[in-house]
């Protein structure tokens, strides 16, 4: 079967890229920058290998119906964007040739793969759509340009014109899934805190930065959002009643409820679907301690017992361990313990300020924020090799990473433009793209895979 | 080369006697594995050649060095914590009425919740005022500058509020009247991005209900 041959070849190629990614190599350190007092100079990080991105050409879809989009690139722009975000593809450098080739194909009635190869393009997605009475249906054909073979053909139906973004995301996810065998993330969402209304509220947006809207109207201060049960709930901290209380809200808006109103902190929640519990920081004992509770805020279990700060819990994907920040050694460092609070042990012995753990969905890495020479950057801690992999390189301060459900992307906060904004990147540190620009935006939380 | 039998026999006897002598020496029941178990600090002389020198008392002798296998490892997490900051009283869920000029704002060093001597002097005055006005419920707000992660700064702000609270409690203020809250880096006094602004923002301020 030629198609399965093709799939094997490309799957092997892409798997190779992923394997390369997971095997970081040491890079000679650049000349040491000037020493700041009290900082360790060499934290011995490794740089990831940046993955290869294949070029995909997507000419504008042709209308089969009488009515057509006002913007002919309505769907293709979204698909391009999603595919670039995935880190496996990039768009051709000369988009004018894409349309030129497409018109030539239409004249001759067949696809001139030689011309597409000269673009150059590895993949070609051709589509047609039918738009009638607000109903949208799209037929897609994906080709391997080198061999001229069709990879798949698929019809996407039952969408309204208003849902065209979801439709385009589904097409992008289908391509990703077919070629990489990974679940796509184009239809996932991101929670964050924004100050654009004059006070900090919890916002939600699509993963490409579109459709940003507030979930709360607390008119005080909100903080540390996380995703909750069934990927339909979100938990966050509100100062509405002049105490940092834990609240829940549905991610499609609407109802809001209190989960924990204990005196002092009820902050930094993290939900585990496996354990069906919220891990969070409570301040009721006089200092910050980590507890777990059920989704109603009951069945409280205390996990840490000391005078130091214990904060920012993050569940392992299996729900049996918790990574957290503690300054019991005198500085904030990363620790790990069982979900019952036993076997606490220190993970990081480098640097003087390590915080905001985020456990990868595959469980083998922890993303975190570290201060080095007074600048905050995002690192990955490989739990198998204990290597630190540096992902951001002093483009302002970068903090607060959160994993995409595919384990290939991270969202984080950076102040590289002067104000805090939310950025997305691949786990090789490539493709760092801003998602927000209005007001101050921070504390992003990437949703699990959407049903 | 020819070696005589008697020469070989005498050599053998010498080696044997040396071996017997060596084992005979190891008669002490205490097994000493490490050089530091043998080490004894020298006794200091009673008079120093420098008269102004203070003579330290001799350190206690190491009598029974414990074998490594019997050293009790302390558990990482003691089950009962040494509570120095008492539990937070039930929050008054209304906005504090505001500040009073007698209760002075206290400032901190970067990434620290230690009370400086300046801060202690301020707090001494605040404590005096609070002792003269018993029954007043106060809120101590902990704040940070914009450096540091947002999440950790919430905790650092709380720690600053706690260290102020602990100081006030040591002066005899009723723990039920002191409420603490942390705003992290979210409520700066000075929105600037320089050392001057940061200095003003690393603070705890006092509000009364």
XYZ file of C-alpha atoms in Angstrom:
660
model
C 0.000 0.000 0.000
C 1.624 3.225 -1.043
C -0.310 5.280 1.489
C 0.772 3.193 4.455
C 4.354 3.304 3.126
C 4.134 7.050 3.087
C 2.698 7.203 6.549
C 5.415 4.967 7.892
C 8.127 7.088 6.308
C 6.809 10.340 7.677
C 5.862 8.932 11.019
C 9.422 7.646 11.361
C 10.827 11.031 10.357
C 8.693 12.916 12.850
C 9.251 10.389 15.610
C 12.955 10.862 14.951
C 12.522 14.586 15.474
C 10.675 13.985 18.733
C 13.328 11.529 19.915
C 16.029 14.037 19.122
C 14.113 16.565 21.137
C 14.029 14.336 24.148
C 17.819 13.846 23.995
C 19.340 17.219 24.726
C 23.043 17.615 24.155
C 25.489 19.813 25.968
C 26.386 22.990 24.168
C 29.574 24.883 25.015
C 28.741 27.621 27.455
C 29.094 31.173 26.162
C 31.474 33.607 27.846
C 30.405 34.092 31.460
C 28.421 37.295 32.048
C 29.486 39.583 34.926
C 28.978 38.135 38.361
C 26.045 39.338 40.441
C 26.446 39.069 44.202
C 24.934 36.013 45.804
C 24.221 34.165 42.564
C 25.625 30.865 41.407
C 27.180 31.363 37.993
C 27.165 27.980 36.315
C 23.842 26.236 36.619
C 24.861 23.755 33.930
C 21.910 23.845 31.592
C 21.574 22.125 28.249
C 19.844 23.516 25.203
C 17.221 21.528 23.380
C 17.589 20.567 19.732
C 15.126 22.556 17.662
C 12.874 20.314 15.620
C 12.581 20.333 11.837
C 9.406 21.907 10.471
C 7.954 20.701 7.191
C 6.494 23.231 4.759
C 2.795 22.823 4.052
C 1.064 24.761 1.264
C -2.643 25.520 1.731
C -4.186 27.434 -1.184
C -7.456 29.194 -0.416
C -10.421 26.836 -0.391
C -12.748 27.019 -3.409
C -16.460 27.591 -2.930
C -18.675 24.921 -4.481
C -21.805 26.862 -3.528
C -23.075 30.168 -4.871
C -22.317 32.018 -1.630
C -18.694 32.361 -0.552
C -16.651 33.826 2.303
C -15.912 37.539 2.165
C -12.312 36.731 3.036
C -11.176 33.849 0.790
C -8.392 32.985 3.261
C -10.830 32.754 6.199
C -10.220 29.069 6.937
C -6.741 28.680 5.523
C -5.255 31.395 7.737
C -6.568 29.668 10.855
C -5.271 26.285 9.674
C -1.849 27.751 8.820
C -1.716 29.341 12.250
C -2.658 26.113 14.052
C -0.173 24.055 12.071
C 2.617 26.522 12.778
C 1.688 26.480 16.462
C 1.960 22.688 16.447
C 5.681 23.007 15.761
C 5.633 20.357 13.038
C 4.880 22.631 10.072
C 5.566 26.050 8.655
C 3.971 28.022 5.870
C 5.756 28.608 2.530
C 7.980 31.636 2.393
C 6.323 32.992 -0.758
C 2.541 32.794 -0.338
C 1.936 34.474 -3.734
C 3.299 31.370 -5.491
C 0.798 29.210 -3.589
C -2.142 31.000 -5.210
C -0.325 31.104 -8.567
C 0.237 27.329 -8.529
C -3.336 26.813 -7.378
C -4.704 28.815 -10.350
C -2.455 26.864 -12.736
C -3.771 23.601 -11.267
C -7.336 24.799 -11.814
C -6.594 25.642 -15.471
C -5.009 22.280 -16.251
C -7.461 20.311 -14.093
C -4.745 18.307 -12.332
C -2.187 18.968 -9.618
C 1.261 19.857 -10.971
C 3.291 18.362 -8.114
C 6.535 19.430 -9.795
C 5.536 23.065 -9.378
C 4.531 22.508 -5.736
C 7.862 20.799 -5.113
C 9.658 23.896 -6.430
C 7.811 26.081 -3.877
C 9.226 24.144 -1.960
C 6.453 22.300 -0.112
C 6.394 18.869 1.499
C 2.618 18.798 1.924
C -0.286 20.275 0.038
C -3.780 20.712 1.471
C -6.552 21.404 -1.027
C -10.085 22.097 0.083
C -13.509 23.030 -1.180
C -16.444 24.247 0.845
C -20.187 24.534 0.572
C -21.881 27.442 2.330
C -25.658 27.358 2.263
C -28.091 28.820 4.798
C -25.310 29.459 7.281
C -24.353 25.754 7.098
C -20.722 25.041 6.333
C -19.232 21.854 4.913
C -15.597 21.403 3.930
C -13.904 18.684 1.871
C -10.164 18.406 2.428
C -7.489 16.495 0.551
C -3.947 16.272 1.856
C -1.142 15.316 -0.564
C 2.461 14.293 -0.164
C 4.115 16.538 -2.724
C 7.291 14.505 -3.308
C 5.444 11.328 -4.251
C 2.295 12.995 -5.564
C 0.230 10.588 -3.454
C -2.952 11.498 -1.597
C -2.598 11.078 2.174
C -6.246 11.476 3.140
C -9.503 12.933 2.015
C -12.099 13.945 4.589
C -15.365 15.815 4.787
C -16.055 18.091 7.768
C -19.780 18.802 8.008
C -22.401 20.048 10.484
C -20.791 23.384 11.277
C -22.404 26.810 11.133
C -20.576 29.796 9.730
C -20.171 31.127 13.282
C -18.310 27.924 14.172
C -15.801 28.293 11.345
C -12.885 28.676 13.776
C -13.748 25.382 15.488
C -14.016 23.756 12.052
C -10.607 25.064 10.978
C -9.099 23.886 14.298
C -10.581 20.416 13.722
C -9.011 20.256 10.255
C -5.631 21.253 11.697
C -5.968 18.702 14.507
C -6.906 16.011 11.985
C -3.757 16.703 9.952
C -1.588 16.621 13.095
C -3.175 13.410 14.308
C -2.852 11.723 10.898
C 0.799 12.601 10.469
C 2.243 12.619 13.985
C -0.202 10.288 15.768
C -0.363 12.944 18.522
C -3.614 14.520 19.640
C -3.816 18.079 18.340
C -4.291 21.050 20.631
C -5.936 23.517 18.253
C -9.283 23.270 20.034
C -7.955 23.661 23.571
C -8.306 26.805 25.682
C -6.194 28.860 28.057
C -7.246 30.512 31.332
C -5.348 33.577 32.473
C -5.493 36.680 34.650
C -5.897 40.010 32.884
C -5.968 43.593 34.119
C -7.528 45.026 30.943
C -10.823 45.863 32.691
C -9.030 47.935 35.334
C -8.988 45.131 37.906
C -7.609 41.624 37.623
C -10.199 39.162 36.343
C -10.016 35.568 35.121
C -10.132 35.415 31.318
C -10.344 32.562 28.846
C -9.124 32.391 25.265
C -8.621 29.962 22.424
C -5.168 28.564 22.053
C -4.452 30.825 19.058
C -5.232 33.930 21.131
C -8.676 34.517 19.666
C -11.960 34.824 21.482
C -10.563 36.409 24.678
C -13.305 37.139 27.182
C -13.681 37.424 30.974
C -15.161 34.601 33.054
C -15.475 36.646 36.233
C -16.605 40.098 37.311
C -15.124 40.175 40.812
C -14.024 43.845 40.639
C -11.294 43.180 43.209
C -8.324 40.887 42.627
C -8.213 37.358 41.268
C -5.228 35.028 41.011
C -3.873 31.583 40.105
C -6.544 30.037 37.858
C -6.451 26.310 37.165
C -8.646 23.872 35.248
C -10.995 21.726 37.278
C -13.210 18.680 36.991
C -14.144 17.386 33.510
C -12.292 20.284 31.872
C -15.516 22.277 32.271
C -14.745 23.881 35.633
C -12.078 26.393 36.568
C -10.830 27.156 40.083
C -9.230 30.420 41.101
C -8.591 32.716 44.048
C -10.649 35.843 44.584
C -10.189 38.747 47.010
C -13.823 39.761 46.635
C -14.536 39.342 50.363
C -11.188 40.756 51.506
C -9.722 37.317 52.074
C -8.078 35.176 49.364
C -10.859 32.588 48.943
C -11.035 29.715 46.472
C -13.833 29.955 43.909
C -15.100 27.762 41.102
C -16.603 28.857 37.791
C -17.762 27.044 34.667
C -15.412 27.575 31.743
C -18.346 28.481 29.483
C -19.240 31.277 31.908
C -22.182 31.614 34.224
C -22.382 30.223 37.722
C -19.701 30.871 40.314
C -19.361 29.156 43.685
C -17.087 29.192 46.721
C -14.973 26.094 47.379
C -12.822 27.074 50.350
C -13.205 30.167 52.528
C -10.748 29.291 55.268
C -8.992 32.173 57.040
C -5.882 33.363 55.209
C -4.663 31.963 51.899
C -6.769 29.668 49.753
C -4.479 29.994 46.754
C -2.596 28.142 43.984
C -5.132 25.383 43.312
C -4.246 22.396 41.116
C -6.812 19.785 40.146
C -6.047 16.125 39.457
C -8.652 14.256 37.448
C -7.027 10.953 38.477
C -7.008 11.729 42.197
C -10.261 13.747 42.006
C -8.766 16.240 44.439
C -7.600 19.829 44.557
C -4.111 20.486 45.887
C -3.664 24.044 47.128
C -1.860 26.342 49.530
C -3.727 27.272 52.722
C -2.635 29.937 55.183
C -4.962 29.079 58.046
C -2.140 27.625 60.174
C -0.228 30.874 60.178
C 2.022 30.128 57.220
C 1.695 28.621 53.747
C 1.113 24.859 53.849
C 0.000 22.456 51.130
C -3.290 20.648 51.547
C -5.508 18.544 49.339
C -9.307 18.633 49.376
C -12.153 17.301 47.287
C -13.851 19.510 44.730
C -16.323 20.792 47.329
C -13.530 21.920 49.622
C -14.180 19.121 52.127
C -12.075 16.131 53.337
C -9.096 18.332 54.030
C -5.705 16.625 54.232
C -2.575 18.440 55.316
C 0.590 17.414 53.447
C 3.355 19.703 54.735
C 4.330 20.542 58.290
C 6.974 23.182 58.763
C 7.562 26.878 59.245
C 8.859 27.402 55.716
C 6.747 28.429 52.745
C 5.284 25.396 50.960
C 3.380 26.469 47.885
C 2.501 26.035 44.207
C 1.551 22.344 44.173
C 1.429 20.514 40.845
C 0.040 16.988 40.404
C 1.838 14.199 38.612
C -0.228 12.900 35.673
C -1.020 9.728 37.644
C -2.267 11.768 40.592
C 0.010 9.960 43.054
C 2.710 12.595 43.528
C 2.867 16.349 43.995
C 5.695 18.667 43.006
C 5.860 21.942 44.921
C 7.995 24.885 45.926
C 9.437 25.147 49.416
C 11.981 27.440 50.984
C 12.756 25.102 53.863
C 16.392 25.221 52.732
C 16.399 29.026 52.923
C 15.576 29.674 49.258
C 12.659 28.584 47.105
C 13.522 25.188 45.601
C 11.515 22.436 43.959
C 10.436 19.402 45.952
C 8.385 16.323 45.291
C 6.236 14.190 47.615
C 3.543 11.533 47.587
C -0.036 12.703 47.378
C -0.341 11.696 51.055
C 2.513 14.009 52.025
C 5.186 11.360 52.633
C 8.658 10.994 51.114
C 9.255 14.675 50.500
C 12.569 15.123 48.718
C 14.374 17.966 47.046
C 14.565 18.061 43.244
C 16.723 21.094 42.482
C 20.136 21.808 43.925
C 21.096 24.545 41.475
C 20.168 28.197 41.435
C 18.835 30.327 44.262
C 15.199 30.762 43.228
C 13.197 27.976 41.584
C 9.413 28.146 41.533
C 6.135 27.384 39.733
C 6.339 23.704 38.957
C 4.265 22.253 36.138
C 4.364 18.499 35.667
C 4.328 17.381 32.041
C 1.360 15.283 30.857
C 3.727 12.415 30.018
C 5.188 12.627 33.511
C 8.893 12.659 32.618
C 9.557 16.389 32.843
C 8.783 19.296 35.131
C 8.666 22.806 33.718
C 9.569 25.545 36.173
C 10.826 29.079 36.596
C 14.369 29.766 37.766
C 16.221 32.962 38.532
C 19.736 33.187 37.192
C 21.723 36.431 37.335
C 18.585 38.273 38.368
C 16.598 37.188 35.301
C 13.768 34.661 35.364
C 13.598 31.984 32.682
C 11.631 28.847 31.924
C 13.447 25.542 32.262
C 12.565 21.893 31.928
C 13.799 19.471 34.556
C 14.210 16.031 33.019
C 13.225 13.655 35.824
C 15.167 10.762 34.297
C 18.496 12.499 33.757
C 18.095 15.482 36.157
C 19.188 17.736 33.267
C 18.029 21.330 33.153
C 16.913 22.336 29.672
C 16.689 26.089 29.209
C 13.803 27.180 26.993
C 13.796 30.978 27.239
C 16.974 32.983 27.017
C 16.715 36.307 28.826
C 14.006 37.771 26.597
C 12.773 39.727 29.618
C 11.559 37.780 32.647
C 9.699 34.578 31.848
C 7.657 32.698 34.415
C 4.687 30.507 35.264
C 4.771 27.709 32.656
C 1.719 25.541 31.986
C 1.654 22.435 29.775
C -0.498 21.765 26.755
C -2.262 18.398 26.909
C -0.060 17.089 24.069
C 3.062 17.586 26.198
C 4.733 19.374 23.282
C 3.858 22.980 24.123
C 4.059 25.386 27.031
C 2.295 28.643 27.739
C 4.003 31.176 30.005
C 4.201 34.824 31.036
C 6.908 37.134 29.741
C 7.569 40.848 30.235
C 9.895 41.094 27.201
C 7.815 43.901 25.663
C 7.686 45.891 28.909
C 4.389 44.542 30.236
C 3.485 41.020 31.255
C 1.924 39.123 28.351
C 1.158 35.500 27.615
C 3.316 33.539 25.168
C 3.191 30.049 23.753
C 6.158 27.920 22.650
C 7.141 24.386 21.718
C 9.088 22.356 24.278
C 12.232 22.914 22.248
C 11.862 26.635 23.003
C 11.031 27.431 19.382
C 8.054 29.343 18.048
C 7.628 31.760 20.968
C 4.471 33.670 20.015
C 2.535 36.279 22.010
C -1.158 35.542 22.507
C -2.190 38.714 24.351
C -1.411 42.406 23.996
C -4.034 44.418 25.944
C -3.375 45.294 29.568
C -1.291 43.033 31.795
C -1.862 39.311 31.331
C -0.313 36.529 33.373
C -0.750 33.194 35.193
C -1.841 31.146 32.150
C -3.337 27.664 32.591
C -3.688 25.422 29.551
C -6.791 23.267 29.467
C -6.763 19.477 29.248
C -7.900 17.967 25.950
C -11.391 19.278 25.236
C -14.177 16.716 24.826
C 71.798 -18.347 43.845
C 71.622 -20.646 46.762
C 69.896 -19.649 50.010
C 70.451 -21.762 53.075
C 67.527 -23.551 54.699
C 68.250 -22.001 58.127
C 68.121 -18.475 56.623
C 64.663 -19.143 55.133
C 63.421 -20.595 58.434
C 64.551 -17.554 60.425
C 62.890 -15.208 57.917
C 59.642 -17.160 58.223
C 59.804 -16.990 62.010
C 60.341 -13.242 61.880
C 57.295 -12.699 59.661
C 55.192 -14.937 61.902
C 56.211 -13.119 65.074
C 55.491 -9.745 63.480
C 51.983 -10.924 62.492
C 51.293 -12.214 66.025
C 52.532 -8.936 67.487
C 50.260 -6.907 65.142
C 47.094 -8.880 65.979
C 47.968 -8.771 69.658
C 47.882 -4.983 69.511
C 44.216 -4.936 68.364
C 42.809 -5.983 71.687
C 40.613 -2.874 72.292
C 36.896 -3.742 71.883
C 36.119 -0.310 70.351
C 36.464 -0.378 66.580
C 37.903 2.853 65.304
C 37.234 3.339 61.639
C 37.766 7.032 61.158
C 40.552 9.369 61.958
C 38.210 11.891 63.485
C 37.162 9.392 66.116
C 40.753 9.352 67.296
C 41.100 13.116 67.242
C 41.026 15.049 70.527
C 41.058 18.800 70.653
C 44.139 20.201 72.329
C 43.593 21.723 75.759
C 44.016 25.471 75.556
C 46.608 27.089 77.749
C 45.174 29.115 80.589
C 47.060 32.283 79.768
C 47.175 33.842 76.365
C 50.228 35.607 75.109
C 47.816 38.345 74.115
C 46.240 39.451 77.420
C 43.220 41.086 75.774
C 42.282 37.794 74.087
C 39.238 36.133 75.459
C 39.957 32.520 76.258
C 37.193 30.231 75.006
C 36.162 27.336 77.212
C 37.497 24.007 75.964
C 35.079 22.133 73.744
C 33.551 19.015 75.305
C 35.531 15.840 74.808
C 34.221 13.332 72.335
C 33.762 10.307 74.536
C 31.659 7.769 72.706
C 31.793 8.111 68.979
C 28.660 6.464 67.689
C 29.120 3.968 64.864
C 27.554 5.283 61.667
C 24.957 2.541 61.529
C 23.335 3.645 64.766
C 22.890 7.344 64.018
C 19.222 8.225 64.174
C 18.137 10.100 61.054
C 15.611 12.794 61.853
C 12.438 12.503 59.810
C 12.123 15.133 57.081
C 8.706 16.235 58.257
C 7.985 16.298 61.950
C 4.324 15.452 62.478
C 3.665 18.233 64.985
C 4.963 21.554 63.717
C 6.485 24.124 66.011
C 3.736 26.719 65.657
C 5.190 30.131 66.211
C 2.726 32.072 64.090
C -0.639 31.209 65.655
C -3.528 30.187 63.390
C -5.160 32.959 61.434
C -8.284 34.315 63.205
C -11.589 34.133 61.325
C -11.505 36.815 58.634
C -13.673 39.908 58.941
C -15.103 39.868 55.429
C -15.448 43.619 55.049
C -13.116 46.218 53.679
C -10.912 47.777 56.376
C -11.895 51.380 57.110
C -8.451 52.710 56.307
C -5.096 53.620 57.663
C -4.277 55.604 60.794
C -1.228 57.809 60.719
C 0.089 56.393 64.019
C 0.517 52.921 62.524
C 3.570 53.253 60.344
C 4.310 51.229 57.229
C 7.286 48.886 57.571
C 9.732 48.291 54.707
C 11.770 45.202 53.855
C 14.875 44.157 51.954
C 14.621 42.411 48.591
C 13.417 38.808 48.773
C 13.347 38.972 52.574
C 10.844 39.053 55.406
C 13.463 39.815 58.076
C 12.687 42.828 60.244
C 15.463 45.392 59.967
C 16.392 47.449 63.031
C 14.589 50.373 61.398
C 11.482 48.216 60.977
C 11.683 47.083 64.605
C 11.776 50.690 65.774
C 8.680 51.448 63.707
C 6.899 48.369 65.017
C 7.782 49.290 68.601
C 5.817 52.522 68.138
C 2.975 50.683 66.406
C 2.835 48.167 69.240
C 2.678 50.972 71.825
C -0.242 52.573 69.978
C -2.052 49.236 69.719
C -1.540 48.579 73.460
C -3.106 51.977 74.180
C -6.065 51.112 71.939
C -7.068 47.566 72.908
C -9.885 45.942 71.005
C -9.093 47.548 67.684
C -9.068 44.970 64.895
C -6.240 45.543 62.470
C -5.277 44.077 59.130
C -1.613 43.712 58.217
C -1.154 43.774 54.452
C 2.013 42.195 53.059
C 3.305 43.456 49.715
C 6.230 42.728 47.389
C 7.995 44.463 44.564
C 7.442 43.262 41.014
C 10.531 41.069 40.887
C 10.045 37.379 41.584
C 7.309 35.089 40.374
C 3.730 36.205 40.917
C 2.816 33.042 42.793
C 5.786 33.052 45.136
C 5.340 36.738 45.845
C 1.908 36.041 47.297
C 3.672 33.767 49.789
C 6.462 36.235 50.448
C 3.912 38.981 51.164
C 2.211 36.674 53.632
C 5.517 35.900 55.298
C 6.203 39.628 55.707
C 2.793 40.107 57.276
C 3.474 37.102 59.526
C 6.834 38.348 60.728
C 5.237 41.681 61.638
C 2.410 39.848 63.382
C 4.859 37.703 65.352
C 6.696 40.803 66.493
C 3.469 42.463 67.646
C 2.417 39.302 69.475
C 5.748 39.271 71.294
C 4.827 42.755 72.532
C 1.605 41.398 74.023
C -1.002 42.289 71.397
C -4.071 40.044 71.403
C -3.675 37.524 68.522
C -7.423 37.602 67.889
C -7.235 41.230 66.775
C -4.515 40.823 64.136
C -5.607 39.732 60.678
C -3.072 39.249 57.905
C -3.466 39.309 54.149
C -1.016 39.223 51.266
C -1.468 41.041 47.992
C 1.818 39.778 46.537
C 3.034 42.197 43.894
C -0.478 43.210 42.836
C -0.892 46.435 44.841
C 2.246 48.521 44.337
C 2.412 52.014 45.848
C 4.738 53.115 43.070
C 4.118 51.556 39.648
C 7.689 52.288 38.534
C 10.238 49.703 37.476
C 13.325 50.989 39.281
C 15.056 50.453 42.598
C 13.308 53.470 44.146
C 9.860 52.127 43.322
C 10.748 48.598 44.421
C 11.963 49.906 47.787
C 8.610 51.603 48.411
C 6.645 48.526 47.359
C 8.351 45.982 49.633
C 6.237 46.756 52.670
C 3.591 45.810 55.170
C 0.952 48.383 55.918
C -1.590 48.555 58.707
C -5.313 49.081 58.240
C -7.999 49.212 60.890
C -11.497 47.810 60.714
